[in-house]
XYZ file of C-alpha atoms in Angstrom:
605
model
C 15.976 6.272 -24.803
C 16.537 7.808 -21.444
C 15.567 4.506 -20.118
C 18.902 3.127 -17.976
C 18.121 -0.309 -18.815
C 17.401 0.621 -22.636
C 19.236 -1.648 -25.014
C 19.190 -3.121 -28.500
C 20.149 -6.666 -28.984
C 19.952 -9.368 -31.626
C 18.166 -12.564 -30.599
C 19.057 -16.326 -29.898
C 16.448 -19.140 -30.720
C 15.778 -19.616 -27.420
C 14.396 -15.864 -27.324
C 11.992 -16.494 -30.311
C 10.766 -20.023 -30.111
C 8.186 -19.316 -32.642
C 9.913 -17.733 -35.242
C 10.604 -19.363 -38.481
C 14.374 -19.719 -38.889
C 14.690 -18.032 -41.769
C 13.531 -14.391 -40.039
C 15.680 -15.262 -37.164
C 18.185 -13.124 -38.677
C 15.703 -10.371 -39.329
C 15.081 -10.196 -35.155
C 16.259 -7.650 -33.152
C 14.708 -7.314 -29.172
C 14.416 -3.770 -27.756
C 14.762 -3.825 -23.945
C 13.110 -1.861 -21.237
C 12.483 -1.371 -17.692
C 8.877 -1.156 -16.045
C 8.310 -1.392 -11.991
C 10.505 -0.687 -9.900
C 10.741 -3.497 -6.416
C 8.478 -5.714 -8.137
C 7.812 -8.621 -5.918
C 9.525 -10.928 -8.962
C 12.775 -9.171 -8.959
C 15.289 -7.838 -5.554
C 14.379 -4.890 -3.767
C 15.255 -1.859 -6.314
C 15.476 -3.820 -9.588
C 12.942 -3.549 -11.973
C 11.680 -5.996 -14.027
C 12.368 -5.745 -17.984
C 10.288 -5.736 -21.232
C 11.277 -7.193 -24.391
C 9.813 -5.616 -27.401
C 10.209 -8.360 -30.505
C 10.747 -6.314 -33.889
C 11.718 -7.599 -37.183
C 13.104 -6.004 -39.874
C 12.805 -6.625 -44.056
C 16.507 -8.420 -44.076
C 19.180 -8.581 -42.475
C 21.002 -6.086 -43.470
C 17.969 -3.441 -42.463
C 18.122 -5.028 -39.134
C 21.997 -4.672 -38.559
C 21.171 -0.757 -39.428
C 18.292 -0.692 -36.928
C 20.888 -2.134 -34.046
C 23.586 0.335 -34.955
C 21.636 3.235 -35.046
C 19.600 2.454 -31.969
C 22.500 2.283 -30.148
C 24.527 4.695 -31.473
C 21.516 7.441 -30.808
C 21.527 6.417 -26.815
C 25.340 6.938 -27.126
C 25.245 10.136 -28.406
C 22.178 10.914 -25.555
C 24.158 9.961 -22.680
C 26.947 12.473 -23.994
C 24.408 15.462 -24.139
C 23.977 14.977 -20.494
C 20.524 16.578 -20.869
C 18.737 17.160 -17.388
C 16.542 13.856 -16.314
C 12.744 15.525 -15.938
C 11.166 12.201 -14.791
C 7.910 12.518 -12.953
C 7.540 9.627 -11.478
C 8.748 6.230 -11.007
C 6.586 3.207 -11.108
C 5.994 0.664 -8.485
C 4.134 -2.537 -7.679
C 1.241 -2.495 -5.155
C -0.089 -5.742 -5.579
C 0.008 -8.639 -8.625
C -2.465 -11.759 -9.234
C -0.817 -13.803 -7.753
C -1.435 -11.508 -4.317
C -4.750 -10.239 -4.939
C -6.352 -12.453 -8.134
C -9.260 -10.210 -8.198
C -7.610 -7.914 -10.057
C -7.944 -9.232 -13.308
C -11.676 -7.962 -12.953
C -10.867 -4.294 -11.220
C -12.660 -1.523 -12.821
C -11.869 1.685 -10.178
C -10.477 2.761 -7.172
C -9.912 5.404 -4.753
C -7.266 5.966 -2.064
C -8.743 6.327 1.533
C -5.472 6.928 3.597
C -1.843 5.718 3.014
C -2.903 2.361 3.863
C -6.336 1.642 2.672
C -7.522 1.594 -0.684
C -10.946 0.647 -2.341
C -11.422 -1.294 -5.395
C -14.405 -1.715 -7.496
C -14.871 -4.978 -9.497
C -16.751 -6.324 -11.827
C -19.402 -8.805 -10.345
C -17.564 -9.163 -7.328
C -18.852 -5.614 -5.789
C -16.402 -3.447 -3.888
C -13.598 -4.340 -0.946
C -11.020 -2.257 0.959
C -7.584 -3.543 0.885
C -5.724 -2.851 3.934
C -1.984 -2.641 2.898
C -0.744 -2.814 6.289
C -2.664 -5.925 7.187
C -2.697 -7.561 3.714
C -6.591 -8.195 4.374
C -9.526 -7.794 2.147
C -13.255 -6.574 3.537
C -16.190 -6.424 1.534
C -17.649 -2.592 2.220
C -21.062 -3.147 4.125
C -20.634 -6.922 4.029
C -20.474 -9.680 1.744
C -24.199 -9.477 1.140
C -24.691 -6.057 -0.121
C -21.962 -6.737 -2.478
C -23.043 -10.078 -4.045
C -22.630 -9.629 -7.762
C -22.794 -6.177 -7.687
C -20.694 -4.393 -10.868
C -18.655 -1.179 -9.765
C -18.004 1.246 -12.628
C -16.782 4.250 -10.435
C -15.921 5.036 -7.075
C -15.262 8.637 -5.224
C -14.418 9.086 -1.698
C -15.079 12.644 -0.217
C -13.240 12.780 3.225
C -15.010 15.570 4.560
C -18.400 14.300 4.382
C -16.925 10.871 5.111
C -18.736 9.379 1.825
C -18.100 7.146 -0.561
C -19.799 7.822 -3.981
C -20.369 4.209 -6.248
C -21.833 4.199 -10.107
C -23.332 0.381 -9.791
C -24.153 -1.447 -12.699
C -25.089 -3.294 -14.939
C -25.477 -0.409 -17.980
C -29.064 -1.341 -18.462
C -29.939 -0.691 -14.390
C -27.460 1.802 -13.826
C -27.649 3.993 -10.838
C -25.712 6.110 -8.302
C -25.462 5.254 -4.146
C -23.742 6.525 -0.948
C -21.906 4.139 1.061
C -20.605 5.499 4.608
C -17.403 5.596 5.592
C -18.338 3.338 8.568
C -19.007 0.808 6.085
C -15.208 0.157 5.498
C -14.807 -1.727 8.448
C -16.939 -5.022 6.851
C -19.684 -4.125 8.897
C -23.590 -4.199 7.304
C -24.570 -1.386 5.967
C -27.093 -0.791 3.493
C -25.863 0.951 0.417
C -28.187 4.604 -0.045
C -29.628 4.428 -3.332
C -29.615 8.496 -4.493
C -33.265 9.127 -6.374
C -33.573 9.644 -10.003
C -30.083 8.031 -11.191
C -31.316 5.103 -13.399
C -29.676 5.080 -16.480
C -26.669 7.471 -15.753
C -23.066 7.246 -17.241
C -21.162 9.607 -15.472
C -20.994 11.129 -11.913
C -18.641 13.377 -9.433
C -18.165 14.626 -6.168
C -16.726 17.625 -4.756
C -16.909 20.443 -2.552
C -18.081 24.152 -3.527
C -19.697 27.057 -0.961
C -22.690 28.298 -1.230
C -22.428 32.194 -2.819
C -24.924 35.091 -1.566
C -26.494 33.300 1.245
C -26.482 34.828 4.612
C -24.064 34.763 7.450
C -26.020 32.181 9.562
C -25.527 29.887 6.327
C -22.365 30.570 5.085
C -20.946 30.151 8.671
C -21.695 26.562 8.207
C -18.574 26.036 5.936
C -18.525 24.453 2.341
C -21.710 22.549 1.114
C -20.357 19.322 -0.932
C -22.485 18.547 -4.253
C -22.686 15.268 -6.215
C -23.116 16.032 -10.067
C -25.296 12.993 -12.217
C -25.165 12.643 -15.769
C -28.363 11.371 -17.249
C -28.380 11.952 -21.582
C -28.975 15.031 -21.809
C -29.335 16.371 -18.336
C -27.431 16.949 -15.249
C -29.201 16.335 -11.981
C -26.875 18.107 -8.918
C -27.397 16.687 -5.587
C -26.064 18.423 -2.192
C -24.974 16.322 0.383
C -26.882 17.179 4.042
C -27.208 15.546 7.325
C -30.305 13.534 6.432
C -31.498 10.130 6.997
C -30.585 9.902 2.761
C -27.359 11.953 3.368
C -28.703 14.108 0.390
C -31.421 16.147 -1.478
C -31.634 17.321 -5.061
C -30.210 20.597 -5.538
C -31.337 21.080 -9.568
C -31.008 20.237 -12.555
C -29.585 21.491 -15.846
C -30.426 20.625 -20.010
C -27.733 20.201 -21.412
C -27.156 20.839 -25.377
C -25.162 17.487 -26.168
C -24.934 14.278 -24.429
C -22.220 14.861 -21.904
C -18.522 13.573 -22.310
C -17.095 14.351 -19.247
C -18.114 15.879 -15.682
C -16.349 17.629 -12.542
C -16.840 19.469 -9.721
C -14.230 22.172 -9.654
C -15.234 24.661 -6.418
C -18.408 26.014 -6.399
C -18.581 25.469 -10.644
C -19.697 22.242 -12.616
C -17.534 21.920 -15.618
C -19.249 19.514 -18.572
C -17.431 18.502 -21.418
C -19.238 17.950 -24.851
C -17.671 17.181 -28.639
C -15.593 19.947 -28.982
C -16.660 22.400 -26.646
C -16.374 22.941 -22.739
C -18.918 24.697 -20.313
C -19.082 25.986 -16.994
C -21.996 26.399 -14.821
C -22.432 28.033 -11.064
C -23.826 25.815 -8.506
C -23.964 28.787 -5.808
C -27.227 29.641 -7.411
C -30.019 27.092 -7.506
C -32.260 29.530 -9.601
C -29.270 30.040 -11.947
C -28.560 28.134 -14.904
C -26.543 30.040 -17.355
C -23.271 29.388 -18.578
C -19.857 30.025 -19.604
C -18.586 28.653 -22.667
C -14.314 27.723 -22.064
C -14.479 27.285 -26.197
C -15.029 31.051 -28.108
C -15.898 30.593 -31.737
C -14.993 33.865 -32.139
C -11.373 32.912 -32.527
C -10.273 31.948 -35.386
C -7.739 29.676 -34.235
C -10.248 27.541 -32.567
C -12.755 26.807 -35.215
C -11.223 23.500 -36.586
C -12.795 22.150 -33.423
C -16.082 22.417 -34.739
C -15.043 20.583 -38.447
C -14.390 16.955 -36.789
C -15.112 15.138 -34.209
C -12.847 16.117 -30.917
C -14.233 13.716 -28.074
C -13.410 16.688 -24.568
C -11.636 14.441 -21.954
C -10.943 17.197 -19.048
C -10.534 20.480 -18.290
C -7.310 21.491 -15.706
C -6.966 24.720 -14.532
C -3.472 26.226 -14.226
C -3.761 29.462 -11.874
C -5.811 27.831 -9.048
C -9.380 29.125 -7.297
C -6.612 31.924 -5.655
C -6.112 34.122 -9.101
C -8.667 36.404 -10.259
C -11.845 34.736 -12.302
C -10.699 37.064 -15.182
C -7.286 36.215 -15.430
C -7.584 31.938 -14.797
C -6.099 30.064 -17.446
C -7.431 26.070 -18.537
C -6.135 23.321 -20.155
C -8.756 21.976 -22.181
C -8.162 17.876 -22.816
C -9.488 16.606 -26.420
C -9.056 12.676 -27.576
C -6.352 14.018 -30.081
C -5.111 17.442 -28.414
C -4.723 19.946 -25.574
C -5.315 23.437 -25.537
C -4.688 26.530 -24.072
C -7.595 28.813 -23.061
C -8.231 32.034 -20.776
C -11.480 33.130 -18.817
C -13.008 33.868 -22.120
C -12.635 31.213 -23.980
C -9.838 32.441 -25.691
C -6.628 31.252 -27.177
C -3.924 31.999 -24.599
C -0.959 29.911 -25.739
C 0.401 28.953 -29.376
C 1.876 25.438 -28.006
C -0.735 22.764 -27.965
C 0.015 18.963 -26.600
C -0.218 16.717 -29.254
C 0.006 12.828 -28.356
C 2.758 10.403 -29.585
C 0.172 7.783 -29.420
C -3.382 7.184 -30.108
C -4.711 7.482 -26.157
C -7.418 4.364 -24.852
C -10.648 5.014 -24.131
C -10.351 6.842 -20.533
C -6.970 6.850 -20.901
C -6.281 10.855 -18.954
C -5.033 11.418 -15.496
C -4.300 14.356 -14.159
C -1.798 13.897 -11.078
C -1.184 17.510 -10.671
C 0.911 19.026 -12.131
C 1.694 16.468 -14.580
C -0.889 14.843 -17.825
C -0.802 11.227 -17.922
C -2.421 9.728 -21.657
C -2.448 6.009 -21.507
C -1.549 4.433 -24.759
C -1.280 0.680 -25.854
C 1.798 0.331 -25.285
C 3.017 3.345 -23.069
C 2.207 6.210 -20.647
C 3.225 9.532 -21.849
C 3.614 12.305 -19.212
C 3.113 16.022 -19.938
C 3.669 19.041 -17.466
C 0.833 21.321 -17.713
C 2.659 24.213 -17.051
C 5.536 23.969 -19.743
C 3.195 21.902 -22.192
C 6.701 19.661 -22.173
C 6.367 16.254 -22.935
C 8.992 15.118 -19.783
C 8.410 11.118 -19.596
C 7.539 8.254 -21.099
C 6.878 5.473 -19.032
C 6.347 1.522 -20.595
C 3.450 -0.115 -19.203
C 1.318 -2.177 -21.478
C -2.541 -1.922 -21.665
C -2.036 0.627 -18.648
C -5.778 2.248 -17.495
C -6.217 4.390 -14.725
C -7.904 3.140 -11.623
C -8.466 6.094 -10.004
C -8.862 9.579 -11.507
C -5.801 11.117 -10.591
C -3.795 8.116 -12.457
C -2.133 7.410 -8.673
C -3.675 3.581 -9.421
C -3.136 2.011 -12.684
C -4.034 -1.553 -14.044
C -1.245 -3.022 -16.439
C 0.172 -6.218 -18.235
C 3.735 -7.360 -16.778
C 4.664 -10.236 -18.718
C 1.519 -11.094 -19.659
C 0.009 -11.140 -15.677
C -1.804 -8.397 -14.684
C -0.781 -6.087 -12.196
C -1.785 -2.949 -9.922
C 1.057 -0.412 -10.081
C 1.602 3.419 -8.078
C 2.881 5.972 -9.471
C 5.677 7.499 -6.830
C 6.623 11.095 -7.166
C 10.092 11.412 -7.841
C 10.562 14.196 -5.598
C 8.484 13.406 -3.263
C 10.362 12.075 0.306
C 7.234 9.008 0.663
C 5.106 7.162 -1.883
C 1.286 8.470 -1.822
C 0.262 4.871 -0.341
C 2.411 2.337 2.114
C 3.427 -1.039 0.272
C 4.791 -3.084 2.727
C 8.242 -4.188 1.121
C 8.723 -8.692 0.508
C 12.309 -9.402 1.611
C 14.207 -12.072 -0.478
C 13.186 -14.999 2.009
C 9.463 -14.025 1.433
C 8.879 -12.011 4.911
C 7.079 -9.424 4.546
C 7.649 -6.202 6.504
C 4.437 -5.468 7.274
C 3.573 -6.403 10.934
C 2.756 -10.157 12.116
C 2.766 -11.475 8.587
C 5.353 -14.320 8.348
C 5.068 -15.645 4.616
C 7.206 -18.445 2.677
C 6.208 -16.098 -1.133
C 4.853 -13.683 -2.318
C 2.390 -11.421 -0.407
C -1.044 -13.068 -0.400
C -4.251 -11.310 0.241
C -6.866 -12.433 2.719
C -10.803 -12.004 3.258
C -11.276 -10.761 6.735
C -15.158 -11.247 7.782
C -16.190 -8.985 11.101
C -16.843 -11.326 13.514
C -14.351 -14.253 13.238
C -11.041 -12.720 13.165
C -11.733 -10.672 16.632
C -8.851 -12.446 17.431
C -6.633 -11.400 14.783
C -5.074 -8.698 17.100
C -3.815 -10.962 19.641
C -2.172 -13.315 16.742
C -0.667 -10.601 15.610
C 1.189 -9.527 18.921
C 2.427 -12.658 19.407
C 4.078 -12.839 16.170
C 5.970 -9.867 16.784
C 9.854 -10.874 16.529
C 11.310 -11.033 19.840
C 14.588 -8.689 20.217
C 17.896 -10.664 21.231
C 18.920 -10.207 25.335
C 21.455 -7.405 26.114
C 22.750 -5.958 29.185
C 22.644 -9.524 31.023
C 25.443 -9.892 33.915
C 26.462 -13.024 36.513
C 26.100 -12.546 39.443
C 25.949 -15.346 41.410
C 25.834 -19.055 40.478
C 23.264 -21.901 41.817
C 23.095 -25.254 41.300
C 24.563 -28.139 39.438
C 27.633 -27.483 37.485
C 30.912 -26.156 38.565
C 31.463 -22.246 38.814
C 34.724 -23.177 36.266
C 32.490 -23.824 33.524
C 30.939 -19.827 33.365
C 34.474 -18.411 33.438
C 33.555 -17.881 29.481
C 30.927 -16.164 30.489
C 31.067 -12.076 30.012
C 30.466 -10.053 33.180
C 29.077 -6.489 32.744
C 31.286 -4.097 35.054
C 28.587 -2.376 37.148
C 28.789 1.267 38.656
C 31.489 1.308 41.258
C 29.731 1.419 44.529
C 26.800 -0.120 43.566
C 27.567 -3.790 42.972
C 27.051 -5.088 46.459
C 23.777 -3.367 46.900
C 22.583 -5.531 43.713
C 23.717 -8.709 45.179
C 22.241 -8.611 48.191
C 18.832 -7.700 46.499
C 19.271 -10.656 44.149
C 19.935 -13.111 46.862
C 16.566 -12.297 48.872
C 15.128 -12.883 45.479
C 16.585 -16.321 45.421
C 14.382 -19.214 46.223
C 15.180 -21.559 48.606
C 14.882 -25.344 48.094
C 12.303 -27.059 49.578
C 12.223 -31.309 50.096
C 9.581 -33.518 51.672
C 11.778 -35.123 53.964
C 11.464 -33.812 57.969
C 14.425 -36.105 58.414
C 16.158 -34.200 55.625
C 15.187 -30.507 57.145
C 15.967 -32.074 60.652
C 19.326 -32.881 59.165
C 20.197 -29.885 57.233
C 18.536 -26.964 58.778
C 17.752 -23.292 56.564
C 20.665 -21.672 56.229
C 21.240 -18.284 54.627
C 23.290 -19.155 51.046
C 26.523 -17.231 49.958
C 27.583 -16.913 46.640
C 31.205 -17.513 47.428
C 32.967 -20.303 46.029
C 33.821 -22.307 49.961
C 29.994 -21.742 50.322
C 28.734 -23.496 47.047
C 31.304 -26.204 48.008
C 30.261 -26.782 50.880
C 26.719 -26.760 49.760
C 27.990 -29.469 46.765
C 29.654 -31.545 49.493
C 26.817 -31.810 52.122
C 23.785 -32.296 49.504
C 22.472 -35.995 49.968
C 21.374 -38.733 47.253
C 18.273 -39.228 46.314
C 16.395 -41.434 43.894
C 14.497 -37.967 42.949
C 17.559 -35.941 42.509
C 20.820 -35.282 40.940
C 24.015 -34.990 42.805
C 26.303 -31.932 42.027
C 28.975 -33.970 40.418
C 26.504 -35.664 37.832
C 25.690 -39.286 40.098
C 22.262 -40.549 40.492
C 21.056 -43.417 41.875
C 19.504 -46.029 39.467
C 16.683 -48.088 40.070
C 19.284 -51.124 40.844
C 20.888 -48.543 43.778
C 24.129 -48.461 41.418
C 25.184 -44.922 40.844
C 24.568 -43.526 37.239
C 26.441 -40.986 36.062
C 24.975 -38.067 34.114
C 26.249 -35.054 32.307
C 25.398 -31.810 34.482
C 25.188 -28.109 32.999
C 23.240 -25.479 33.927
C 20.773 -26.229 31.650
C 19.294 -29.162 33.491
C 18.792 -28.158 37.265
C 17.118 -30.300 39.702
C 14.468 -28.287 41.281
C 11.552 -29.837 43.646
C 7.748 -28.305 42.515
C 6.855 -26.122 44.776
C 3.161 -27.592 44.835
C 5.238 -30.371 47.331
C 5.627 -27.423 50.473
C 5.449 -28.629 53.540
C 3.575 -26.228 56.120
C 6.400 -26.891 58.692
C 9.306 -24.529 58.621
C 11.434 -26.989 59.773
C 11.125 -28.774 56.593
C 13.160 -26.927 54.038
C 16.552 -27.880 52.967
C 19.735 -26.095 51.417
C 19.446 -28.201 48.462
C 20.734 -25.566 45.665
C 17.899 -24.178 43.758
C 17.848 -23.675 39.735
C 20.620 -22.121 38.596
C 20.536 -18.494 38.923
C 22.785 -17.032 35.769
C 22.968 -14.137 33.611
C 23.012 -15.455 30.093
C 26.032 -14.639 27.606
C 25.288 -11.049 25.088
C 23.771 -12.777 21.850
């Protein structure tokens, strides 16, 4: 409802080809924005959705219009504050990038790169900027490769990649360096066949001396394998890790994170927490007290945990922390203790997909069928609901979602609402197809290339000389040269110079002026070198003592033909006769006044 482009219609024939024409009357449409600046609509539009609904008679459908649209009346009249989120926008559609119909993950490197895992086709970095694709340590280390899950630690410079298929699956470490398309072996980590979930993060090491904590943070990578989790900490080996330990779990584990220096594993209806400070430690904290009452029901069906969010942050006290706990069906409230802290739970309008949470702090984002629903954590308010079909999260934070638009499938962002730039840069498509980002000149849509190392070394170089070139300014006559009469420029615009300082430019631009040279001695012996004015008796009398040649033009437009008749010609300054200076003669004797190529300022653009 607080959709602006919500509406409730009847429909036409044309609208429901399909439908037997008896129901037509029983057909209302329901429409709906989705992305905003989607490549198929102007800059700012969005495109729409049509929802198709039909009613028992006609009469049931008439009340289904009327009170439809009576309800958003009475909605914009409340004037009740707009708590969007976010707003949805394109970054790329099939018809730009069709490997997307087989994207499984992704992670954001910068603002302008982004990796996507597919399925057979291995893993590539899309530069935005460059609208270029590169397979991450070359084509042959990602030949039929499937890519479940992808994390991206900055600090270490790391890229962490669950590789399929489920029967061999494992865990490896791709370098940053590897971005770049060069070839790079992927480093398999030991003793991951056979997981099905994995995470990276950073913690510190707890109790260890000075020398070692002065180090900084130690980053961990977290393996779930049935019923144990393997943690690895990242070094500066050769393998770029060694195993840490490894913890039995009591259930077969639903969902893992690194939050700090804690692993947090969720299980069917419970949550625990385990210190990774420690390598000889391996209790626990349970986030989900039987003790309370109000939380037993979790243990009388089947609650599938999703994640866990905590609200205060690593800064407030471990006693007084406060988590979200994320169940298939609900969301609840829980202290340090495990612990009941709040009476509101978040209940879901709609049954969530498999996978279907995102936390983009500090908002919930539970992917439906047919919508996103978006919860603020804080408030446990329900603030948006956003329509995007089949919508599953890319990457964990929900920044990257995969969605049907019209039956095509598309790669959307979500933008902050508040925010004063989107999280990644998506060069805009102006109306005649150019796109804005730099040296791409299209006739469509934005379309995706392969780059391979190597062969496009010269890609930089096409690019700079595809930048546009800016229109001249600041141009003013000076002095005119050559064919044409002075008459003819009187339409051009002079610039007014600095008073004082005109003269001093002149004279600089007439020793700059070349002087015209001829092959004739009889011609130099004739006319001898004589300094050139720009006044109007000296171009005159330049005009009037210029000979005829077969080779040149006269000043009023004559030449002679091949027959000796005079042809006339149309002169301008835009066809000058100039002899090629490759014809010098060493003698100094031999240059004439013939008028050089016109020197002119051009008109302002």
């Amino acid at each position: 409802m607080r959709d602006p482009d919500f509406g409730v219609t009847g429909v036409s024939e044309q609208d429901v080809i399909h439908a037997n024409k008896n129901d037509l009357a029983k057909i209302f449409r329901i429409t709906t924005s989705q992305i905003q600046g989607s490549s198929s609509t102007d800059e700012g539009a969005a495109t729409k959705q049509y929802t198709l609904l039909m009613a028992d008679s006609q009469e049931e459908r008439k009340k289904w219009v009327i009170a439809l649209n009576e309800l958003k009346t009475l909605l914009k009249r409340s004037r009740l504050a707009d708590r969007s989120a976010f707003s949805v926008k394109e970054v790329f559609d099939v018809t730009s990038l069709p490997s997307i119909r087989v994207a499984q993950c992704a992670v954001v490197i910068d603002r302008t790169k982004v990796v996507i895992g597919f399925a057979d086709v291995g893993m590539y970095c899309v530069e935005l900027d460059r609208e270029t694709l590169v397979a991450v340590g070359g084509e042959k280390e990602n030949k039929g490769r499937f890519i479940e899950k992808v994390e991206f630690n900055a600090s270490e410079q790391l890229i962490l990649v669950m590789v399929g298929p489920t029967k061999d699956r494992h865990v490896r470490l791709v370098p940053s360096a590897a971005l770049d398309g060069r070839d790079l072996k992927w480093i398999k980590v030991a003793e991951t066949k056979g997981c099905h979930l994995m995470s990276m993060s950073a913690g510190s090491i707890s109790g260890t001396s000075s020398a070692a904590s002065s180090v900084g943070n130690v980053h961990y990578i977290a393996v779930a394998i049935k019923k144990s989790v393997i943690i690895y900490q990242i070094d500066r080996s050769e393998k770029r890790h060694k195993k840490w330990k490894e913890l039995a779990m009591p259930g077969l584990p639903q969902s893992l994170a690194i939050e700090g220096d804690r692993l947090v594993v969720g299980f069917t209806h419970s949550f625990r927490t385990w210190a990774l400070g420690d390598q000889a430690n391996s209790k626990h904290i349970s986030l989900v007290n039987m003790e309370d009452q109000s939380l037993q029901f979790l243990s009388q069906s089947n609650y599938e945990a999703q994640l866990m969010i905590e609200l205060n942050g690593e800064a407030a006290e471990p006693s007084s922390r406060e988590y979200l706990l994320v169940f298939d069906k609900l969301g609840l409230y829980v202290d340090a203790q495990g612990r009941r802290s709040r009476s509101q739970e978040l209940m879901f309008p709609s049954a969530p997909r498999p996978g279907g949470f995102a936390h983009l702090s500090p908002h919930l984002c539970v992917y439906s069928e047919n919508q996103v629903d978006v919860f603020d954590v804080r408030s446990a308010e329900w603030v948006q609901t956003i329509n995007l079909r089949t919508a599953t999260p890319l990457t964990p934070d929900g920044l990257l979602s995969l969605c049907i638009v019209n039956d095509a499938p598309f790669v959307v962002m979500l933008c902050d609402v508040l925010s004063d730039e989107d999280a990644l840069y998506v060069p805009q498509v102006s109306p005649s197809g150019t796109s804005s980002a730099v040296g791409k000149r299209k006739q469509g849509k934005r379309k995706f290339s392969v780059r391979v190392p190597g062969k496009d070394e010269a890609r930089a170089g096409d690019r700079r000389s595809n930048l546009p070139i800016s229109y001249p300014s600041d141009f003013m006559h000076i002095v005119h040269m050559g064919p044409g009469s002075v008459h003819e420029l009187q339409s051009f615009i002079d610039l007014q110079p600095q008073a004082g300082s005109n003269q001093p430019n002149v004279e600089k631009v007439r020793g700059l002026i070349p002087i015209m040279r001829s092959t004739s001695s009889s011609a130099a012996a004739a006319h001898p070198v004589k300094q050139l004015g720009g006044s109007k008796q000296d171009i005159e009398q330049i005009h009037r003592g210029r000979p005829l040649s077969t080779t040149s033009k006269s000043s009023e437009g004559s030449s002679l033909g091949r027959d000796g008749n005079t042809t006339t010609s149309s002169t301008s300054c835009e066809n000058p006769y100039l002899e090629p200076i490759s014809k010098q003669q060493t003698n100094p004797s031999s240059f004439s006044q013939s008028p050089s190529s016109p020197l002119c300022r051009l008109p302002p653009q």
